[in-house]
PDB file of C-alpha atoms in Angstrom:
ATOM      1  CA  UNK A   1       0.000   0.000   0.000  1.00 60.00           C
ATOM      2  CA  UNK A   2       1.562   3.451  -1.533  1.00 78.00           C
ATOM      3  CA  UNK A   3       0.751   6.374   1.352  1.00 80.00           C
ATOM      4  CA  UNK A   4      -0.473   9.317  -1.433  1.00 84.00           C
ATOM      5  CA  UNK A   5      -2.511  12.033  -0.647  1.00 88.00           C
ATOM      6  CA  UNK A   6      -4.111  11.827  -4.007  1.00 91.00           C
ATOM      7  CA  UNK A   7      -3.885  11.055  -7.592  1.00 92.00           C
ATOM      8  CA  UNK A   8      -4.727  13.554 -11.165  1.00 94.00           C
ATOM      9  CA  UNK A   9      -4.629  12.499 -14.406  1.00 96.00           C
ATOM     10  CA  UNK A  10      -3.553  15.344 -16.285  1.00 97.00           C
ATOM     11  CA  UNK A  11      -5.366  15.794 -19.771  1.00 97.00           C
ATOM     12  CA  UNK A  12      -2.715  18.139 -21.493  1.00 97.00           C
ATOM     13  CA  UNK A  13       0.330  19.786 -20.213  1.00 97.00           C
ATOM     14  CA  UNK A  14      -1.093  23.126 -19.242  1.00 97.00           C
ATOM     15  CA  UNK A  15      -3.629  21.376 -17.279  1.00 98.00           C
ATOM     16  CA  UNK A  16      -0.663  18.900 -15.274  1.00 97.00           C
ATOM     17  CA  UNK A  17       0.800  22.505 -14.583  1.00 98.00           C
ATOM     18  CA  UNK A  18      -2.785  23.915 -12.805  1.00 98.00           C
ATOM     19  CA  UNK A  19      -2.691  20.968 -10.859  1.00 97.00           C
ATOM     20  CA  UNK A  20       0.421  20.855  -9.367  1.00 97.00           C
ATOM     21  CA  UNK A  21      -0.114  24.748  -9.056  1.00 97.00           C
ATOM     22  CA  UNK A  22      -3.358  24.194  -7.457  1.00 97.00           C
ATOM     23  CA  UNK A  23      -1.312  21.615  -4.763  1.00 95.00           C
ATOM     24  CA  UNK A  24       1.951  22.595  -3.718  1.00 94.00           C
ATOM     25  CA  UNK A  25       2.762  19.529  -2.209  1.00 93.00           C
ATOM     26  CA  UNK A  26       1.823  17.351  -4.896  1.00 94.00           C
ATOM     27  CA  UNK A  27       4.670  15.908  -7.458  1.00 93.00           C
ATOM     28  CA  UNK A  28       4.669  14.615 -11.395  1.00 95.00           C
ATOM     29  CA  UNK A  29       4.533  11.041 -12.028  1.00 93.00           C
ATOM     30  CA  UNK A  30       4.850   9.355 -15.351  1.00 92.00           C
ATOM     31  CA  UNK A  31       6.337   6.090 -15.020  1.00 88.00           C
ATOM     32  CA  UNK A  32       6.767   5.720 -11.571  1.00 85.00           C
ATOM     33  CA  UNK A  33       9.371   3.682 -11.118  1.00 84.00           C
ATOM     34  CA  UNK A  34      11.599   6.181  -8.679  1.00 82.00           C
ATOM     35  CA  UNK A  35       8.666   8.339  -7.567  1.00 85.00           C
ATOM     36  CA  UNK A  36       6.858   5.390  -6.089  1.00 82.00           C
ATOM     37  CA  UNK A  37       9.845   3.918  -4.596  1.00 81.00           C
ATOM     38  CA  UNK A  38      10.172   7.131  -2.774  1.00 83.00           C
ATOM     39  CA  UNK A  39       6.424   6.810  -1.797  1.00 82.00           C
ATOM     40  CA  UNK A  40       6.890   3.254  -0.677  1.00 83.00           C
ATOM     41  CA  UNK A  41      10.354   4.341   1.479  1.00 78.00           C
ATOM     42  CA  UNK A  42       8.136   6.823   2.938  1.00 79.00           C
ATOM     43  CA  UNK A  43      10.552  10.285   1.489  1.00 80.00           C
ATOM     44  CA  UNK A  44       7.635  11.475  -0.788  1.00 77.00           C
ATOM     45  CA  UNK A  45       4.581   9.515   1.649  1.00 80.00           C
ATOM     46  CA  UNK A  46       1.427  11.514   1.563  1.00 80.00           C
ATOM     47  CA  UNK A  47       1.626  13.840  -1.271  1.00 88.00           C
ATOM     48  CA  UNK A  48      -0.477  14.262  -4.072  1.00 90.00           C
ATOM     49  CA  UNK A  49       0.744  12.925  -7.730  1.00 94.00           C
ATOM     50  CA  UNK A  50      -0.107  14.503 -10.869  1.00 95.00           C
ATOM     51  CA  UNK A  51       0.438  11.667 -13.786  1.00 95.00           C
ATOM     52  CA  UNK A  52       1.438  12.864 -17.478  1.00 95.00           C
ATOM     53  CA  UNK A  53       1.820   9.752 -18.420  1.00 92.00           C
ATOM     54  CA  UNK A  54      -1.133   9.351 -20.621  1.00 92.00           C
ATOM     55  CA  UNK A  55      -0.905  13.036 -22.311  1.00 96.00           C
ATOM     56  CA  UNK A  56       0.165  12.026 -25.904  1.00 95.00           C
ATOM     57  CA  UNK A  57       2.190  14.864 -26.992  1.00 96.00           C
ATOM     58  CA  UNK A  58       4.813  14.441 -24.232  1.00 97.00           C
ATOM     59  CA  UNK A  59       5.179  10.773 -26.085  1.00 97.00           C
ATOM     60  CA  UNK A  60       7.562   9.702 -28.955  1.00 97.00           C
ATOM     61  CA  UNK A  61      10.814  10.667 -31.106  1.00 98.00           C
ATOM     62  CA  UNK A  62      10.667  13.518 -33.625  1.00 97.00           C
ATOM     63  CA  UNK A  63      12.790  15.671 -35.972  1.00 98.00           C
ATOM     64  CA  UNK A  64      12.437  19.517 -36.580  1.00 97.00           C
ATOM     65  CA  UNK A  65      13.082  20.531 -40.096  1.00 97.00           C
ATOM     66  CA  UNK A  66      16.048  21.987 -38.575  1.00 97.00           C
ATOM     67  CA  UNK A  67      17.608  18.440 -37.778  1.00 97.00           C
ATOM     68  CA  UNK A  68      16.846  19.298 -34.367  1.00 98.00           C
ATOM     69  CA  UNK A  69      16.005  15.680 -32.892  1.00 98.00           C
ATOM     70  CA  UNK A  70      13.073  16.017 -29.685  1.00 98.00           C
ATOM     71  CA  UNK A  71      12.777  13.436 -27.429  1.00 98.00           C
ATOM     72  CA  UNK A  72       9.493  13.805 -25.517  1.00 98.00           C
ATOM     73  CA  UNK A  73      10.032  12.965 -21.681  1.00 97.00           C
ATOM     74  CA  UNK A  74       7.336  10.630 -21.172  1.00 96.00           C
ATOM     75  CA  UNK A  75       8.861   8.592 -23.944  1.00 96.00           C
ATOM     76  CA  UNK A  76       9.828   4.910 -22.317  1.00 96.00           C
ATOM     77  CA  UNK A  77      13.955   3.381 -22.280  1.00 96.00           C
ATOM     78  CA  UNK A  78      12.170   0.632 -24.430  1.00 97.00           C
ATOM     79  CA  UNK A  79      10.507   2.732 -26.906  1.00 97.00           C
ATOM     80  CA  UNK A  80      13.593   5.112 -27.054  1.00 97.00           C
ATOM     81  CA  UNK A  81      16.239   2.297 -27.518  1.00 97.00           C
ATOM     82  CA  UNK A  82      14.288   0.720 -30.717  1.00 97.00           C
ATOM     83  CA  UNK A  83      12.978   3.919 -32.291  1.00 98.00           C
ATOM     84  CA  UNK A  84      14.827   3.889 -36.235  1.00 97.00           C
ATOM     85  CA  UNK A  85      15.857   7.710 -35.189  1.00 97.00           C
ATOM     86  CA  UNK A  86      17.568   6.759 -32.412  1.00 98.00           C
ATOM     87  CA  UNK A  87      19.375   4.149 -33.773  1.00 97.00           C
ATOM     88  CA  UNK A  88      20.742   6.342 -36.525  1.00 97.00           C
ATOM     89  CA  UNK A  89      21.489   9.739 -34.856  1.00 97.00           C
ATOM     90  CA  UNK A  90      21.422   8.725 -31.268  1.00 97.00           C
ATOM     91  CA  UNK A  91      22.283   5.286 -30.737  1.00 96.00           C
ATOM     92  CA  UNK A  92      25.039   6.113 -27.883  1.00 97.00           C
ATOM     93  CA  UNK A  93      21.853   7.188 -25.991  1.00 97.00           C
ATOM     94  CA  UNK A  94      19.679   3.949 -27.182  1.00 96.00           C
ATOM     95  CA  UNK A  95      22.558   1.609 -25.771  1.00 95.00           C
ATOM     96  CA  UNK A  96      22.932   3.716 -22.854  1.00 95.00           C
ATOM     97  CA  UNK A  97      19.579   3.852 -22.026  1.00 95.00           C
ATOM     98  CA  UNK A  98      19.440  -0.318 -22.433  1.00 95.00           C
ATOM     99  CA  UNK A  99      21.128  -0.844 -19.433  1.00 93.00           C
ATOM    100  CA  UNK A 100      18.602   0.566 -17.185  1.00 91.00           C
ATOM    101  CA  UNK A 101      17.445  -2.088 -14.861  1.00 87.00           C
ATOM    102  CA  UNK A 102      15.627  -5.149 -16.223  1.00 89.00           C
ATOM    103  CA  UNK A 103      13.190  -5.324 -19.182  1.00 89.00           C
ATOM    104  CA  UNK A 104       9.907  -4.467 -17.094  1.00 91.00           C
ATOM    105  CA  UNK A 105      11.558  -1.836 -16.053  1.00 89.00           C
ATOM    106  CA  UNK A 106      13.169  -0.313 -19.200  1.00 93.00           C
ATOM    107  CA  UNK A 107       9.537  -0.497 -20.962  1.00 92.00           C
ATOM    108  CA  UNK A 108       7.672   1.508 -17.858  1.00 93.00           C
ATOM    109  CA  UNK A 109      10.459   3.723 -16.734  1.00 92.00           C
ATOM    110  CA  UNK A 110      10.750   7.532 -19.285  1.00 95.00           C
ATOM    111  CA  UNK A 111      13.644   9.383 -20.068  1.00 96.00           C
ATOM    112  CA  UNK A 112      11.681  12.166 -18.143  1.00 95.00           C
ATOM    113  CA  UNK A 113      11.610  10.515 -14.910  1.00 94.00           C
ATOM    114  CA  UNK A 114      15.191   9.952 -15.626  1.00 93.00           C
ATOM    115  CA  UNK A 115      16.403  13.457 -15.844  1.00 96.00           C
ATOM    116  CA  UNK A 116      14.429  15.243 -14.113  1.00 94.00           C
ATOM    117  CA  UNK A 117      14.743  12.850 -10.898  1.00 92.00           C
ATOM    118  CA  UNK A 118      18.224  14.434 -10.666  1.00 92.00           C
ATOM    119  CA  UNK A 119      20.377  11.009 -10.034  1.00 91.00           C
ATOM    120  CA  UNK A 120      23.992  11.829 -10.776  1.00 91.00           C
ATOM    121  CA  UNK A 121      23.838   7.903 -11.434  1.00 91.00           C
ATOM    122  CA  UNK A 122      21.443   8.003 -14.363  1.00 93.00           C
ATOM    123  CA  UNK A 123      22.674   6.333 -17.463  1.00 93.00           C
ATOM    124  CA  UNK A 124      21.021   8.730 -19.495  1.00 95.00           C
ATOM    125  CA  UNK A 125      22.272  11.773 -17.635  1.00 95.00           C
ATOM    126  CA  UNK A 126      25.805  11.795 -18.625  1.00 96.00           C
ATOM    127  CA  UNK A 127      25.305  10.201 -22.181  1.00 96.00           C
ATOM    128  CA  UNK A 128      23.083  13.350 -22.689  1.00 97.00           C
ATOM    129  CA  UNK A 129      25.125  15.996 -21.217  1.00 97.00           C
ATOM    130  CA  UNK A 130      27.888  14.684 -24.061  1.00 98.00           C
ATOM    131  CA  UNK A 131      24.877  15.080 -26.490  1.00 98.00           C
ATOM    132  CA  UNK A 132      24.587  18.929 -25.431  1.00 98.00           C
ATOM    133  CA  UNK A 133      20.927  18.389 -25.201  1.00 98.00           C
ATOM    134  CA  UNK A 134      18.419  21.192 -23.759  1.00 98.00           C
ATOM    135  CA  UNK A 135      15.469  20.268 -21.277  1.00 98.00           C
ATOM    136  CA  UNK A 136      12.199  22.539 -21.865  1.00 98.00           C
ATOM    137  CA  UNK A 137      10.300  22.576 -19.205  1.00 98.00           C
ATOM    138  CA  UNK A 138       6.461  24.651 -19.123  1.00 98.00           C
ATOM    139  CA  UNK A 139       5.192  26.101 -16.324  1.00 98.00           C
ATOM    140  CA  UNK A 140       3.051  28.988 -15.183  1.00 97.00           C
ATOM    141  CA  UNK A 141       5.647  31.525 -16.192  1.00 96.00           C
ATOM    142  CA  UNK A 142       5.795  30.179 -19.404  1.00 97.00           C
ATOM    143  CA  UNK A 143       8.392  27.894 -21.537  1.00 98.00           C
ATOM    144  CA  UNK A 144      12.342  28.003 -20.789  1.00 97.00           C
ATOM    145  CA  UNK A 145      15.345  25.794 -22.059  1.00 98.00           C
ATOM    146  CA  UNK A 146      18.221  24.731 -19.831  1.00 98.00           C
ATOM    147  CA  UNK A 147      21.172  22.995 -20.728  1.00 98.00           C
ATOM    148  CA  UNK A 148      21.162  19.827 -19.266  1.00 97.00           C
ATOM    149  CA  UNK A 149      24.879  20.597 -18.361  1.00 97.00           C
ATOM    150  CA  UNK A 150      23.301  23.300 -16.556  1.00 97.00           C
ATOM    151  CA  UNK A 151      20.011  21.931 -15.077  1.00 98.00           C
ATOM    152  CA  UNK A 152      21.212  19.885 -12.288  1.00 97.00           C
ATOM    153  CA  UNK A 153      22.237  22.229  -8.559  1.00 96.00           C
ATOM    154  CA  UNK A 154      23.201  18.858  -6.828  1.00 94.00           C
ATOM    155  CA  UNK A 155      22.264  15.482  -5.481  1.00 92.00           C
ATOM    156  CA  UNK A 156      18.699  14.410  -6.755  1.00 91.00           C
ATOM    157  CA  UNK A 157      17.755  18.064  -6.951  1.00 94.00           C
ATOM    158  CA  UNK A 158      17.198  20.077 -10.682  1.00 97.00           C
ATOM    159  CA  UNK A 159      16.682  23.913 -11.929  1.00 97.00           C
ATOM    160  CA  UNK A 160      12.855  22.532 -12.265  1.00 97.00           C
ATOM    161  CA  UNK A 161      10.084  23.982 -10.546  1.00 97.00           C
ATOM    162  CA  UNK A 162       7.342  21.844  -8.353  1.00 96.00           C
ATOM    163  CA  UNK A 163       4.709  23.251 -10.714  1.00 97.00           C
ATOM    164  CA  UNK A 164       6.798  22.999 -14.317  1.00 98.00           C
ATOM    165  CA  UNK A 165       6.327  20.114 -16.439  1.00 98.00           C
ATOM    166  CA  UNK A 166       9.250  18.838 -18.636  1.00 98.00           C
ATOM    167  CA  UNK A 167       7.977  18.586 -22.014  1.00 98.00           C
ATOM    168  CA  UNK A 168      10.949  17.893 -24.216  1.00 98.00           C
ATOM    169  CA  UNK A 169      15.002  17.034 -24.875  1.00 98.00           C
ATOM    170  CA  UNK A 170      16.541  18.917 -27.908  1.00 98.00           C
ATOM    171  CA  UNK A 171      19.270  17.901 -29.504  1.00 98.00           C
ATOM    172  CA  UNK A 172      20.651  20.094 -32.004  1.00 98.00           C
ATOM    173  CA  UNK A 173      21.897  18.999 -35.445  1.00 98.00           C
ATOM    174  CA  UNK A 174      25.078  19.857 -35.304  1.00 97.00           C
ATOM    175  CA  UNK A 175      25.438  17.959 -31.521  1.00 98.00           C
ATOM    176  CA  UNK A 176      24.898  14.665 -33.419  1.00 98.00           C
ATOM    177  CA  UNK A 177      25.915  14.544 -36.896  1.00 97.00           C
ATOM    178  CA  UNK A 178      29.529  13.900 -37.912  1.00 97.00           C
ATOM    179  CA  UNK A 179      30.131  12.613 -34.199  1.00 98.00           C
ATOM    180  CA  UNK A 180      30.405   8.966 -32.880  1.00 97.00           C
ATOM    181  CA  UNK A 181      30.622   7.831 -29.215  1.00 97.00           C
ATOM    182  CA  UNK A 182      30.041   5.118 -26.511  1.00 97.00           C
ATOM    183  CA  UNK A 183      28.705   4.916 -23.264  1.00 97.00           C
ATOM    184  CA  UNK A 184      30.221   2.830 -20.324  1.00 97.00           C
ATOM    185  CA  UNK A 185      29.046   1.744 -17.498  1.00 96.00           C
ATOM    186  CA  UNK A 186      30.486  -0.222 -14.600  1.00 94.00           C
ATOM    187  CA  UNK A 187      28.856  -1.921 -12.155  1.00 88.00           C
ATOM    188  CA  UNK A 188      29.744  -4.964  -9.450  1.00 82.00           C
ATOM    189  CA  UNK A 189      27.157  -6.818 -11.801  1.00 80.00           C
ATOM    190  CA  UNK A 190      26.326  -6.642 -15.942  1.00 73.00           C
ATOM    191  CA  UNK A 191      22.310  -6.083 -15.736  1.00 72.00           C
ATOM    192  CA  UNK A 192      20.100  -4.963 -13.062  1.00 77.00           C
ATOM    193  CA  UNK A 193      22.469  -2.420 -11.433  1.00 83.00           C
ATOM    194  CA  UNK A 194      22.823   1.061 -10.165  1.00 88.00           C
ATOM    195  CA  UNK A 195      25.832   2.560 -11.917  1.00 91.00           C
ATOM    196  CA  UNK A 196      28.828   2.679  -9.578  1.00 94.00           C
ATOM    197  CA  UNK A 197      30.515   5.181 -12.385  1.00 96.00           C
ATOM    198  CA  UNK A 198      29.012   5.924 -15.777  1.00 96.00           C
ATOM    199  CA  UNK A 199      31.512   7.402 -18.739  1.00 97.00           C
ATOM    200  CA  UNK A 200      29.986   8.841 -22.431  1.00 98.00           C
ATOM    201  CA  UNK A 201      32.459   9.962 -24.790  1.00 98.00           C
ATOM    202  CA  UNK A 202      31.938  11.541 -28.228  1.00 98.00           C
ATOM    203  CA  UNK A 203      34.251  12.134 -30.956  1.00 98.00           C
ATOM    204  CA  UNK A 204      33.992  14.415 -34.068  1.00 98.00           C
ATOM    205  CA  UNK A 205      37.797  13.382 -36.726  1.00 98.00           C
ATOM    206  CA  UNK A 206      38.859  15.163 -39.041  1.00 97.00           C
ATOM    207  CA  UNK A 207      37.465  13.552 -42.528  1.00 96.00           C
ATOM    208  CA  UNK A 208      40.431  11.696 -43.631  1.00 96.00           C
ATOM    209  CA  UNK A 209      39.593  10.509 -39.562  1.00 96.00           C
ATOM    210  CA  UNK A 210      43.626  11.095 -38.798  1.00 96.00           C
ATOM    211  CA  UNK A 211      42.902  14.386 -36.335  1.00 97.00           C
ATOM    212  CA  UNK A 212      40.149  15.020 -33.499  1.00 98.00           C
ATOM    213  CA  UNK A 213      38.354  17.918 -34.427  1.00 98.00           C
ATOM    214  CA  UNK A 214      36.632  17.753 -31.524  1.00 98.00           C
ATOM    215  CA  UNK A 215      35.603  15.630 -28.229  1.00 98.00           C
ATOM    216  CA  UNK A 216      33.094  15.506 -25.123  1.00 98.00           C
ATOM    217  CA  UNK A 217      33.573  13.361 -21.948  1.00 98.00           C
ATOM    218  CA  UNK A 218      30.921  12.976 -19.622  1.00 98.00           C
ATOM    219  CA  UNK A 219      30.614  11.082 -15.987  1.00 98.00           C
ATOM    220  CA  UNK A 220      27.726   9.590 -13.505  1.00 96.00           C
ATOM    221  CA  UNK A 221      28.669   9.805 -10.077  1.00 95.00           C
ATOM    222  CA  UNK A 222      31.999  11.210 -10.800  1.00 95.00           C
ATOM    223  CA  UNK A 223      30.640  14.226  -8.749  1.00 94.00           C
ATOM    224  CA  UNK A 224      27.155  15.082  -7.012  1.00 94.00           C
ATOM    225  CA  UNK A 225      25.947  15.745 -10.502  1.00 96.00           C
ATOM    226  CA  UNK A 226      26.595  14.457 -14.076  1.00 96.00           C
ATOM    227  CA  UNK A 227      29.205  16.463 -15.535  1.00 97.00           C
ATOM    228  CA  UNK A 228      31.399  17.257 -18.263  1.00 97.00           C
ATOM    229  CA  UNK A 229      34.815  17.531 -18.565  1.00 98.00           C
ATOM    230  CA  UNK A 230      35.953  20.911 -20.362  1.00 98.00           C
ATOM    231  CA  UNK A 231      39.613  20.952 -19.707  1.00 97.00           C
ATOM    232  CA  UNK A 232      40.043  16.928 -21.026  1.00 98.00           C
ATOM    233  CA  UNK A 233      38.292  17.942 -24.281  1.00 98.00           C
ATOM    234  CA  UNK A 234      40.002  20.967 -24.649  1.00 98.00           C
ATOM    235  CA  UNK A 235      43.108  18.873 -24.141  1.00 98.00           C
ATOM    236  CA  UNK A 236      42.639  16.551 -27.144  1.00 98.00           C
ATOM    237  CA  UNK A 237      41.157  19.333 -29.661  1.00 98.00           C
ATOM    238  CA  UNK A 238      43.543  18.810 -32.826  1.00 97.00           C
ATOM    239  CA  UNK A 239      45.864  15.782 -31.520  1.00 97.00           C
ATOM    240  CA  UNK A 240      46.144  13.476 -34.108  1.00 96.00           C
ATOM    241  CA  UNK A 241      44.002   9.766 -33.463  1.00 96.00           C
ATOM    242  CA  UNK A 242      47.312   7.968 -33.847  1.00 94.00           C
ATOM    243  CA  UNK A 243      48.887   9.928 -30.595  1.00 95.00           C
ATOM    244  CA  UNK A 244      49.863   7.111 -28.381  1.00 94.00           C
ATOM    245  CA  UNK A 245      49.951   9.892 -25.674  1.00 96.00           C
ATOM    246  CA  UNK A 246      46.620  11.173 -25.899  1.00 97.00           C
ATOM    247  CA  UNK A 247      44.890   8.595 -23.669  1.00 97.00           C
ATOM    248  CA  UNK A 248      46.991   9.140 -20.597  1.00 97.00           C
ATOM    249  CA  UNK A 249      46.423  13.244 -21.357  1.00 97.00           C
ATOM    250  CA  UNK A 250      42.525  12.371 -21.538  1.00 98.00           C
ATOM    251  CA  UNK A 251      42.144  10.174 -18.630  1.00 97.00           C
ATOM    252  CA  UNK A 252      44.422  12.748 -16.647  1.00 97.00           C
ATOM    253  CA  UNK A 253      43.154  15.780 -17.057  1.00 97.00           C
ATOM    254  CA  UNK A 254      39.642  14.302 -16.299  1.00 97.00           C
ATOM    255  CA  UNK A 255      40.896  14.306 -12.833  1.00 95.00           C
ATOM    256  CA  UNK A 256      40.449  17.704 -11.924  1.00 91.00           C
ATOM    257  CA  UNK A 257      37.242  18.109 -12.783  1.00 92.00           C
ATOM    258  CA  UNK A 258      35.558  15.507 -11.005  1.00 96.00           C
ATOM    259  CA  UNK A 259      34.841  14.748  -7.236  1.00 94.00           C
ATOM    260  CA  UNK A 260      33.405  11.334  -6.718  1.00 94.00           C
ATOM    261  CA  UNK A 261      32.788  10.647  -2.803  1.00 92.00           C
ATOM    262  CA  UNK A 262      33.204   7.194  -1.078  1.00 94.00           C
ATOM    263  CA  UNK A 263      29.764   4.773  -0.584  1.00 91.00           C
ATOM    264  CA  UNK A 264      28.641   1.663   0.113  1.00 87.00           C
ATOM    265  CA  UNK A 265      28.949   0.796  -3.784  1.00 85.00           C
ATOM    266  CA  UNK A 266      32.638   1.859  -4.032  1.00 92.00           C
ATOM    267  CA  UNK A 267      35.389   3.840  -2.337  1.00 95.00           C
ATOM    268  CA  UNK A 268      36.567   7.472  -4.239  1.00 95.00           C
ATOM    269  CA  UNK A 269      39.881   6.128  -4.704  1.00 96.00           C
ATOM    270  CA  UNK A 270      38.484   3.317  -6.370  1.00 96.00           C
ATOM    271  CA  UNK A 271      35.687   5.271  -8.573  1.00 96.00           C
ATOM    272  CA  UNK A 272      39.188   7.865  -9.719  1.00 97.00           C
ATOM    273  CA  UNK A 273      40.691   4.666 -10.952  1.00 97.00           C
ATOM    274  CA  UNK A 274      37.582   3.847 -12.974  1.00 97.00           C
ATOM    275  CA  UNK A 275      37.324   7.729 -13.808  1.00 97.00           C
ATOM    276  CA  UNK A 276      40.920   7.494 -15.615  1.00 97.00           C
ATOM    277  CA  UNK A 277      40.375   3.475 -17.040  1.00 97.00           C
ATOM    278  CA  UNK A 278      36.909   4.454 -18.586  1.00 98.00           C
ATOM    279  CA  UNK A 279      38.385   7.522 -19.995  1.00 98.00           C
ATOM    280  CA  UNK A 280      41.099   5.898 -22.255  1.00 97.00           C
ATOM    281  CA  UNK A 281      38.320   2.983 -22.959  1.00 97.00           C
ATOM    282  CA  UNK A 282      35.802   5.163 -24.237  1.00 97.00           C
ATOM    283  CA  UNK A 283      38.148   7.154 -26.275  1.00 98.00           C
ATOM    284  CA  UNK A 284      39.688   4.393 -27.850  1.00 97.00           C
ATOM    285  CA  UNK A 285      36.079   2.993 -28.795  1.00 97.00           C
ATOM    286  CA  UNK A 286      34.685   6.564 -29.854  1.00 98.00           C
ATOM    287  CA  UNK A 287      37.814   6.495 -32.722  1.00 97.00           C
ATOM    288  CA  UNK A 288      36.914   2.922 -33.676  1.00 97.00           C
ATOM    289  CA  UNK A 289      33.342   3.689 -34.279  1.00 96.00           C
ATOM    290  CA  UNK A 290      34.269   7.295 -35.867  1.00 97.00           C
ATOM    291  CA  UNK A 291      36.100   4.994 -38.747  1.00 96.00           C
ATOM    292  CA  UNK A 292      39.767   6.206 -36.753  1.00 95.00           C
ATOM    293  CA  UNK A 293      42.960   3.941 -37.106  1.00 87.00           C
ATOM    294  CA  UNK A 294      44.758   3.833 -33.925  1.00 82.00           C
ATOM    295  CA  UNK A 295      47.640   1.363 -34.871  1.00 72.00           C
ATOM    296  CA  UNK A 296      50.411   3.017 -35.108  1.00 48.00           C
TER     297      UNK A 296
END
């Protein structure tokens, strides 16, 4: 038995954002699978829930006539994973997004719920901070765009409102095409398991593939939020793929930009030596799948 206040299913997005509004106390719910565990642990017991989960527009995978690809939030790990889009733009974020828990869950859990639950451990979370996408979120005020680099302040807590409703992830055009990547994530087991680090990396060679024009390294609970390295990528900008040297420079300069902290899953010095290993891995497989040679 789930201790909530009460329960609204929204019809459309402006009327999920009167009724949250209307209830201070109350929270969104699409999928359900971390909100209700919160219920059921008794951190979010007796507060109203406002579902979107049924409001069709916040469903699906679409593409402006920009190139701009929009990922709606309600959209499941299932659905997002085996949409042809996805698998031709974004499929970093289809493979990442495949290791969420176990099938049942992958098929009920959204990309929304994800995000916006503010998990530094979300395998989506750092795979889309290395896709520069933008979360829109609709409230009373109006619309606004964050950066999803930007949108997280700190452990399971977001730039979002109580009474906004995410309504879509943006990835520009020029964020996806020309640029391959991997996400990987370790964990004491291979399915069914909270990340105990998560590494995306992206790479954009030159087109005879011999120089990286550019690169973007992101972690999962590397810090108290997902986050991006700047000072790595900046490090590897022009070095040439065949640059025996340019792991070790990656996977070092990572360093001082992250702060993991010692839990129950592993220690910090032990989640630095996975920060640096996952590094040089995920660099070496970004080339591979960018068509790079890195025999020397």
């Amino acid at each position: 038995m789930f201790d909530i206040k009460s329960f609204y299913e929204a019809k459309s997005v402006e009327d999920a954002v009167a009724a949250l509004s209307a209830d201070p106390d109350s929270e969104v719910i699409s999928g359900g699978t971390d909100v209700l565990i919160r219920v059921r642990e008794g951190k979010d017991a007796g507060k109203g829930l406002v579902s979107i989960h049924n409001i069709p527009e916040l469903k699906g995978v679409e593409m402006d006539a920009d190139g701009t690809i929009i990922i709606k939030p309600a959209t499941s790990f299932s659905h997002i994973t085996n949409h042809p889009m996805i698998q031709k733009h974004l499929n970093m974020l289809g493979l990442a997004v495949d290791q969420v828990g176990g099938p049942q869950v992958r098929n009920t859990a959204t990309i929304g719920g994800n995000i916006c639950n503010g998990a530094t451990s979300a395998d989506s979370a750092s795979t889309m901070c290395a896709l520069n996408a933008v979360v829109v979120l609709e409230g009373p005020e109006g619309v606004r765009e964050i950066p999803v680099t930007e949108f997280y302040t700190g452990p399971g807590r977001t730039v979002r409102k109580q009474n906004e409703v995410c309504t879509a992830f943006r990835i520009a055009r020029e964020d996806y095409e020309g640029w391959e990547g991997c996400y990987i994530k370790y964990g004491k087991r291979k399915a069914m398991e909270i990340a105990t680090l998560g590494c995306a990396v992206r790479v954009k060679l030159s087109e005879d593939k011999t120089v990286i024009e550019d690169v973007r390294l992101a972690y999962g609970v590397a810090a108290p939020t997902p986050v991006r390295c700047y000072e790595a990528e900046a490090a590897l900008r022009g070095k040439m793929v065949r640059d025996a040297s340019i792991y070790d420079l990656f996977a070092e300069t990572a360093l001082s930009q992250v702060n993991p902290r010692t839990s129950w899953r592993a220690s910090r010095e032990f989640r630095l030596q996975l920060i640096k290993e996952l590094a040089r891995r995920g660099l070496k497989e970004s080339i591979l799948l960018a068509g790079g040679n890195i025999d020397a």
